[in-house]
Amino acid sequence: MKRAVFPGSFDPFTIGHHDIVCRGLRIFDEIIIGIGVNSDKHYTFPLETRLSEIQKIYADQPRVKVTSYDCLTIDFAAEQQAQFILRGIRTVKDFEYERELADINHRLSGIETVLLYSAPQYSMISSTMLRDLYRYGKDISPYLPQTK
Ligand code: ADP
């Protein structure tokens, strides 16, 4: 059983994140989406909202689980018995950051990180951009995965 955790803030969870999960399901048997909780960080969308929204998206997909965690990602992965960390990259800037994370996580625990390039049509979508639009009253629903 190949299991990956997909960690992030997901503030909010976008169609770019959703695309990474859908493509990741071709590689992994199970993906556990982990919403990282950092008490020093301020979030725009409450944790409970993010959890329930993401759970709704994958309600019909038994190979995707959603939970939150308040520890190092490597400890979360070990707890979930996941052999992989799944992440996405859009830009060179993401690449540098993701490389550092992957290196340190591998050094600390031996876990492998699998990086997927964002689909070109989603490469400009970021949670940061959506939070800005939301703050100024714009409709962000076109950038959020559809729920039934
Ligand atoms: P974090 O706060 O840990 O960076 P995010 O919620 O911003 O978490 O992102 C989680 C992961 O999804 C990161 O690897 C990020 O690079 C990736 N990601 C974010 N937006 C996109 C997108 N539009 N396409 C592909 N990957 C993305």
PDB file of C-alpha atoms and ligand atoms in Angstrom:
ATOM      1  CA  MET A   1       0.000   0.000   0.000  1.00  0.00           C
ATOM      2  CA  LYS A   2       1.567   3.268  -1.129  1.00  0.00           C
ATOM      3  CA  ARG A   3       0.377   6.057   1.113  1.00  0.00           C
ATOM      4  CA  ALA A   4       1.284   9.747   0.894  1.00  0.00           C
ATOM      5  CA  VAL A   5       0.506  12.697   3.080  1.00  0.00           C
ATOM      6  CA  PHE A   6      -0.273  15.969   1.312  1.00  0.00           C
ATOM      7  CA  PRO A   7       0.553  18.637   3.904  1.00  0.00           C
ATOM      8  CA  GLY A   8      -0.285  22.315   3.637  1.00  0.00           C
ATOM      9  CA  SER A   9      -2.125  25.255   5.118  1.00  0.00           C
ATOM     10  CA  PHE A  10      -4.874  25.074   2.501  1.00  0.00           C
ATOM     11  CA  ASP A  11      -6.103  28.543   3.505  1.00  0.00           C
ATOM     12  CA  PRO A  12      -8.103  27.976   1.295  1.00  0.00           C
ATOM     13  CA  PHE A  13      -7.844  24.651  -0.608  1.00  0.00           C
ATOM     14  CA  THR A  14      -7.786  25.589  -4.314  1.00  0.00           C
ATOM     15  CA  ILE A  15      -8.339  23.904  -7.677  1.00  0.00           C
ATOM     16  CA  GLY A  16      -4.524  23.797  -7.912  1.00  0.00           C
ATOM     17  CA  HIS A  17      -4.342  21.691  -4.732  1.00  0.00           C
ATOM     18  CA  HIS A  18      -7.216  19.522  -5.978  1.00  0.00           C
ATOM     19  CA  ASP A  19      -5.379  18.876  -9.235  1.00  0.00           C
ATOM     20  CA  ILE A  20      -2.302  17.686  -7.314  1.00  0.00           C
ATOM     21  CA  VAL A  21      -4.465  15.284  -5.255  1.00  0.00           C
ATOM     22  CA  CYS A  22      -6.242  13.897  -8.354  1.00  0.00           C
ATOM     23  CA  ARG A  23      -2.963  13.320 -10.161  1.00  0.00           C
ATOM     24  CA  GLY A  24      -1.389  11.929  -6.988  1.00  0.00           C
ATOM     25  CA  LEU A  25      -4.106   9.266  -6.881  1.00  0.00           C
ATOM     26  CA  ARG A  26      -2.577   7.789 -10.052  1.00  0.00           C
ATOM     27  CA  ILE A  27       0.667   7.275  -8.137  1.00  0.00           C
ATOM     28  CA  PHE A  28      -0.497   6.470  -4.602  1.00  0.00           C
ATOM     29  CA  ASP A  29      -3.114   4.091  -3.238  1.00  0.00           C
ATOM     30  CA  GLU A  30      -4.090   6.540  -0.520  1.00  0.00           C
ATOM     31  CA  ILE A  31      -3.553  10.256   0.095  1.00  0.00           C
ATOM     32  CA  ILE A  32      -3.997  11.852   3.484  1.00  0.00           C
ATOM     33  CA  ILE A  33      -4.510  15.578   3.222  1.00  0.00           C
ATOM     34  CA  GLY A  34      -3.028  17.106   6.367  1.00  0.00           C
ATOM     35  CA  ILE A  35      -3.907  20.633   7.363  1.00  0.00           C
ATOM     36  CA  GLY A  36      -0.916  21.861   9.326  1.00  0.00           C
ATOM     37  CA  VAL A  37      -1.784  23.905  12.382  1.00  0.00           C
ATOM     38  CA  ASN A  38       0.780  26.485  13.440  1.00  0.00           C
ATOM     39  CA  SER A  39      -0.294  28.437  16.506  1.00  0.00           C
ATOM     40  CA  ASP A  40       1.970  31.369  15.513  1.00  0.00           C
ATOM     41  CA  LYS A  41       0.207  31.776  12.183  1.00  0.00           C
ATOM     42  CA  HIS A  42      -3.001  33.656  11.533  1.00  0.00           C
ATOM     43  CA  TYR A  43      -5.389  31.959   9.111  1.00  0.00           C
ATOM     44  CA  THR A  44      -8.146  33.622   7.075  1.00  0.00           C
ATOM     45  CA  PHE A  45     -10.419  30.568   7.046  1.00  0.00           C
ATOM     46  CA  PRO A  46     -11.031  28.748  10.359  1.00  0.00           C
ATOM     47  CA  LEU A  47      -9.592  25.247  10.645  1.00  0.00           C
ATOM     48  CA  GLU A  48     -13.039  23.672  11.043  1.00  0.00           C
ATOM     49  CA  THR A  49     -14.224  25.312   7.808  1.00  0.00           C
ATOM     50  CA  ARG A  50     -11.148  24.175   5.882  1.00  0.00           C
ATOM     51  CA  LEU A  51     -11.532  20.632   7.244  1.00  0.00           C
ATOM     52  CA  SER A  52     -15.205  20.316   6.407  1.00  0.00           C
ATOM     53  CA  GLU A  53     -14.862  21.926   2.955  1.00  0.00           C
ATOM     54  CA  ILE A  54     -12.045  19.570   1.959  1.00  0.00           C
ATOM     55  CA  GLN A  55     -13.896  16.570   3.410  1.00  0.00           C
ATOM     56  CA  LYS A  56     -16.908  17.473   1.268  1.00  0.00           C
ATOM     57  CA  ILE A  57     -14.779  17.546  -1.897  1.00  0.00           C
ATOM     58  CA  TYR A  58     -13.573  13.990  -1.283  1.00  0.00           C
ATOM     59  CA  ALA A  59     -16.736  12.586   0.289  1.00  0.00           C
ATOM     60  CA  ASP A  60     -17.063  10.063  -2.571  1.00  0.00           C
ATOM     61  CA  GLN A  61     -13.357   9.248  -2.805  1.00  0.00           C
ATOM     62  CA  PRO A  62     -12.457   6.592  -0.199  1.00  0.00           C
ATOM     63  CA  ARG A  63      -8.743   6.810  -1.104  1.00  0.00           C
ATOM     64  CA  VAL A  64      -8.515  10.380   0.213  1.00  0.00           C
ATOM     65  CA  LYS A  65      -8.629  11.188   3.926  1.00  0.00           C
ATOM     66  CA  VAL A  66      -8.529  14.629   5.487  1.00  0.00           C
ATOM     67  CA  THR A  67      -7.252  15.576   8.900  1.00  0.00           C
ATOM     68  CA  SER A  68      -5.307  18.279  10.707  1.00  0.00           C
ATOM     69  CA  TYR A  69      -2.029  18.005  12.579  1.00  0.00           C
ATOM     70  CA  ASP A  70      -0.037  20.043  15.032  1.00  0.00           C
ATOM     71  CA  CYS A  71       3.475  18.595  14.836  1.00  0.00           C
ATOM     72  CA  LEU A  72       6.347  18.203  12.371  1.00  0.00           C
ATOM     73  CA  THR A  73       5.227  16.909   8.980  1.00  0.00           C
ATOM     74  CA  ILE A  74       7.625  13.939   9.283  1.00  0.00           C
ATOM     75  CA  ASP A  75       6.007  12.947  12.592  1.00  0.00           C
ATOM     76  CA  PHE A  76       2.557  13.324  11.045  1.00  0.00           C
ATOM     77  CA  ALA A  77       3.633  11.116   8.117  1.00  0.00           C
ATOM     78  CA  ALA A  78       5.003   8.468  10.509  1.00  0.00           C
ATOM     79  CA  GLU A  79       1.806   8.542  12.546  1.00  0.00           C
ATOM     80  CA  GLN A  80      -0.210   8.003   9.343  1.00  0.00           C
ATOM     81  CA  GLN A  81       2.198   5.245   8.216  1.00  0.00           C
ATOM     82  CA  ALA A  82       2.824   7.162   5.004  1.00  0.00           C
ATOM     83  CA  GLN A  83       6.013   6.471   3.054  1.00  0.00           C
ATOM     84  CA  PHE A  84       5.776   9.657   0.969  1.00  0.00           C
ATOM     85  CA  ILE A  85       5.131  13.375   1.217  1.00  0.00           C
ATOM     86  CA  LEU A  86       3.297  14.803  -1.785  1.00  0.00           C
ATOM     87  CA  ARG A  87       3.823  18.472  -2.694  1.00  0.00           C
ATOM     88  CA  GLY A  88       3.272  20.685  -5.733  1.00  0.00           C
ATOM     89  CA  ILE A  89       5.516  23.218  -7.453  1.00  0.00           C
ATOM     90  CA  ARG A  90       4.505  26.153  -9.608  1.00  0.00           C
ATOM     91  CA  THR A  91       7.583  28.312  -9.898  1.00  0.00           C
ATOM     92  CA  VAL A  92      11.332  28.426  -9.363  1.00  0.00           C
ATOM     93  CA  LYS A  93      10.589  30.070  -6.028  1.00  0.00           C
ATOM     94  CA  ASP A  94       8.461  27.086  -4.979  1.00  0.00           C
ATOM     95  CA  PHE A  95      11.231  24.797  -6.214  1.00  0.00           C
ATOM     96  CA  GLU A  96      13.877  26.291  -3.922  1.00  0.00           C
ATOM     97  CA  TYR A  97      11.566  26.118  -0.917  1.00  0.00           C
ATOM     98  CA  GLU A  98      10.324  22.604  -1.668  1.00  0.00           C
ATOM     99  CA  ARG A  99      13.855  21.364  -2.203  1.00  0.00           C
ATOM    100  CA  GLU A 100      14.916  22.615   1.230  1.00  0.00           C
ATOM    101  CA  LEU A 101      11.885  20.995   2.856  1.00  0.00           C
ATOM    102  CA  ALA A 102      12.409  17.707   1.013  1.00  0.00           C
ATOM    103  CA  ASP A 103      16.100  17.656   1.955  1.00  0.00           C
ATOM    104  CA  ILE A 104      15.554  18.305   5.644  1.00  0.00           C
ATOM    105  CA  ASN A 105      12.661  15.858   5.869  1.00  0.00           C
ATOM    106  CA  HIS A 106      14.709  13.173   4.146  1.00  0.00           C
ATOM    107  CA  ARG A 107      17.683  13.828   6.374  1.00  0.00           C
ATOM    108  CA  LEU A 108      15.577  13.653   9.534  1.00  0.00           C
ATOM    109  CA  SER A 109      13.465  10.613   8.723  1.00  0.00           C
ATOM    110  CA  GLY A 110      14.422   9.095   5.368  1.00  0.00           C
ATOM    111  CA  ILE A 111      10.995   9.947   3.936  1.00  0.00           C
ATOM    112  CA  GLU A 112      10.801  10.657   0.198  1.00  0.00           C
ATOM    113  CA  THR A 113       9.000  13.722  -1.136  1.00  0.00           C
ATOM    114  CA  VAL A 114       7.246  13.428  -4.482  1.00  0.00           C
ATOM    115  CA  LEU A 115       6.794  16.751  -6.272  1.00  0.00           C
ATOM    116  CA  LEU A 116       4.289  17.280  -9.052  1.00  0.00           C
ATOM    117  CA  TYR A 117       4.434  20.306 -11.321  1.00  0.00           C
ATOM    118  CA  SER A 118       1.285  22.348 -11.289  1.00  0.00           C
ATOM    119  CA  ALA A 119      -0.852  22.070 -14.401  1.00  0.00           C
ATOM    120  CA  PRO A 120      -0.139  25.197 -16.523  1.00  0.00           C
ATOM    121  CA  GLN A 121      -3.719  26.442 -16.177  1.00  0.00           C
ATOM    122  CA  TYR A 122      -3.391  26.431 -12.372  1.00  0.00           C
ATOM    123  CA  SER A 123       0.136  27.708 -11.994  1.00  0.00           C
ATOM    124  CA  MET A 124      -0.965  31.236 -11.101  1.00  0.00           C
ATOM    125  CA  ILE A 125      -3.428  30.102  -8.449  1.00  0.00           C
ATOM    126  CA  SER A 126      -2.278  30.438  -4.875  1.00  0.00           C
ATOM    127  CA  SER A 127      -4.064  30.536  -1.546  1.00  0.00           C
ATOM    128  CA  THR A 128      -2.372  33.906  -0.934  1.00  0.00           C
ATOM    129  CA  MET A 129      -3.940  35.383  -4.074  1.00  0.00           C
ATOM    130  CA  LEU A 130      -7.362  34.007  -3.137  1.00  0.00           C
ATOM    131  CA  ARG A 131      -7.110  35.413   0.390  1.00  0.00           C
ATOM    132  CA  ASP A 132      -6.414  38.864  -1.102  1.00  0.00           C
ATOM    133  CA  LEU A 133      -9.373  38.628  -3.468  1.00  0.00           C
ATOM    134  CA  TYR A 134     -11.592  37.405  -0.618  1.00  0.00           C
ATOM    135  CA  ARG A 135     -10.501  40.254   1.652  1.00  0.00           C
ATOM    136  CA  TYR A 136     -11.611  42.744  -0.985  1.00  0.00           C
ATOM    137  CA  GLY A 137     -14.971  41.086  -1.471  1.00  0.00           C
ATOM    138  CA  LYS A 138     -14.294  39.300  -4.765  1.00  0.00           C
ATOM    139  CA  ASP A 139     -15.898  35.988  -5.653  1.00  0.00           C
ATOM    140  CA  ILE A 140     -13.268  33.264  -5.241  1.00  0.00           C
ATOM    141  CA  SER A 141     -15.577  30.330  -5.999  1.00  0.00           C
ATOM    142  CA  PRO A 142     -14.210  29.832  -9.564  1.00  0.00           C
ATOM    143  CA  TYR A 143     -10.873  28.911  -7.961  1.00  0.00           C
ATOM    144  CA  LEU A 144     -12.280  26.462  -5.424  1.00  0.00           C
ATOM    145  CA  PRO A 145     -13.045  22.798  -6.214  1.00  0.00           C
ATOM    146  CA  GLN A 146     -16.732  22.109  -6.762  1.00  0.00           C
ATOM    147  CA  THR A 147     -18.683  20.286  -4.091  1.00  0.00           C
ATOM    148  CA  LYS A 148     -22.071  18.715  -4.616  1.00  0.00           C
TER     149      LYS A 148
HETATM  150  P1  ADP B   1       2.187  25.617   2.633  1.00  0.00           P
HETATM  151  O1  ADP B   1       1.674  26.673   3.568  1.00  0.00           O
HETATM  152  O2  ADP B   1       2.752  24.411   3.333  1.00  0.00           O
HETATM  153  O3  ADP B   1       3.100  26.109   1.523  1.00  0.00           O
HETATM  154  P2  ADP B   1      -0.051  25.524   0.785  1.00  0.00           P
HETATM  155  O4  ADP B   1      -1.411  25.221   1.272  1.00  0.00           O
HETATM  156  O5  ADP B   1       0.222  26.908   0.325  1.00  0.00           O
HETATM  157  O6  ADP B   1       0.897  25.050   1.965  1.00  0.00           O
HETATM  158  O7  ADP B   1       0.351  24.537  -0.381  1.00  0.00           O
HETATM  159  C1  ADP B   1       0.457  23.130  -0.201  1.00  0.00           C
HETATM  160  C2  ADP B   1       1.228  22.537  -1.378  1.00  0.00           C
HETATM  161  O8  ADP B   1       0.502  22.744  -2.581  1.00  0.00           O
HETATM  162  C3  ADP B   1       2.604  23.172  -1.613  1.00  0.00           C
HETATM  163  O9  ADP B   1       3.517  22.173  -2.039  1.00  0.00           O
HETATM  164  C4  ADP B   1       2.355  24.159  -2.733  1.00  0.00           C
HETATM  165  O10 ADP B   1       3.514  24.395  -3.494  1.00  0.00           O
HETATM  166  C5  ADP B   1       1.317  23.386  -3.537  1.00  0.00           C
HETATM  167  N1  ADP B   1       0.471  24.255  -4.352  1.00  0.00           N
HETATM  168  C6  ADP B   1      -0.154  25.383  -3.991  1.00  0.00           C
HETATM  169  N2  ADP B   1      -0.860  25.903  -5.012  1.00  0.00           N
HETATM  170  C7  ADP B   1      -0.656  25.088  -6.070  1.00  0.00           C
HETATM  171  C8  ADP B   1      -1.083  25.085  -7.446  1.00  0.00           C
HETATM  172  N3  ADP B   1      -1.838  26.065  -7.936  1.00  0.00           N
HETATM  173  N4  ADP B   1      -0.659  24.077  -8.240  1.00  0.00           N
HETATM  174  C9  ADP B   1       0.131  23.108  -7.737  1.00  0.00           C
HETATM  175  N5  ADP B   1       0.577  23.043  -6.481  1.00  0.00           N
HETATM  176  C10 ADP B   1       0.192  24.014  -5.649  1.00  0.00           C
END
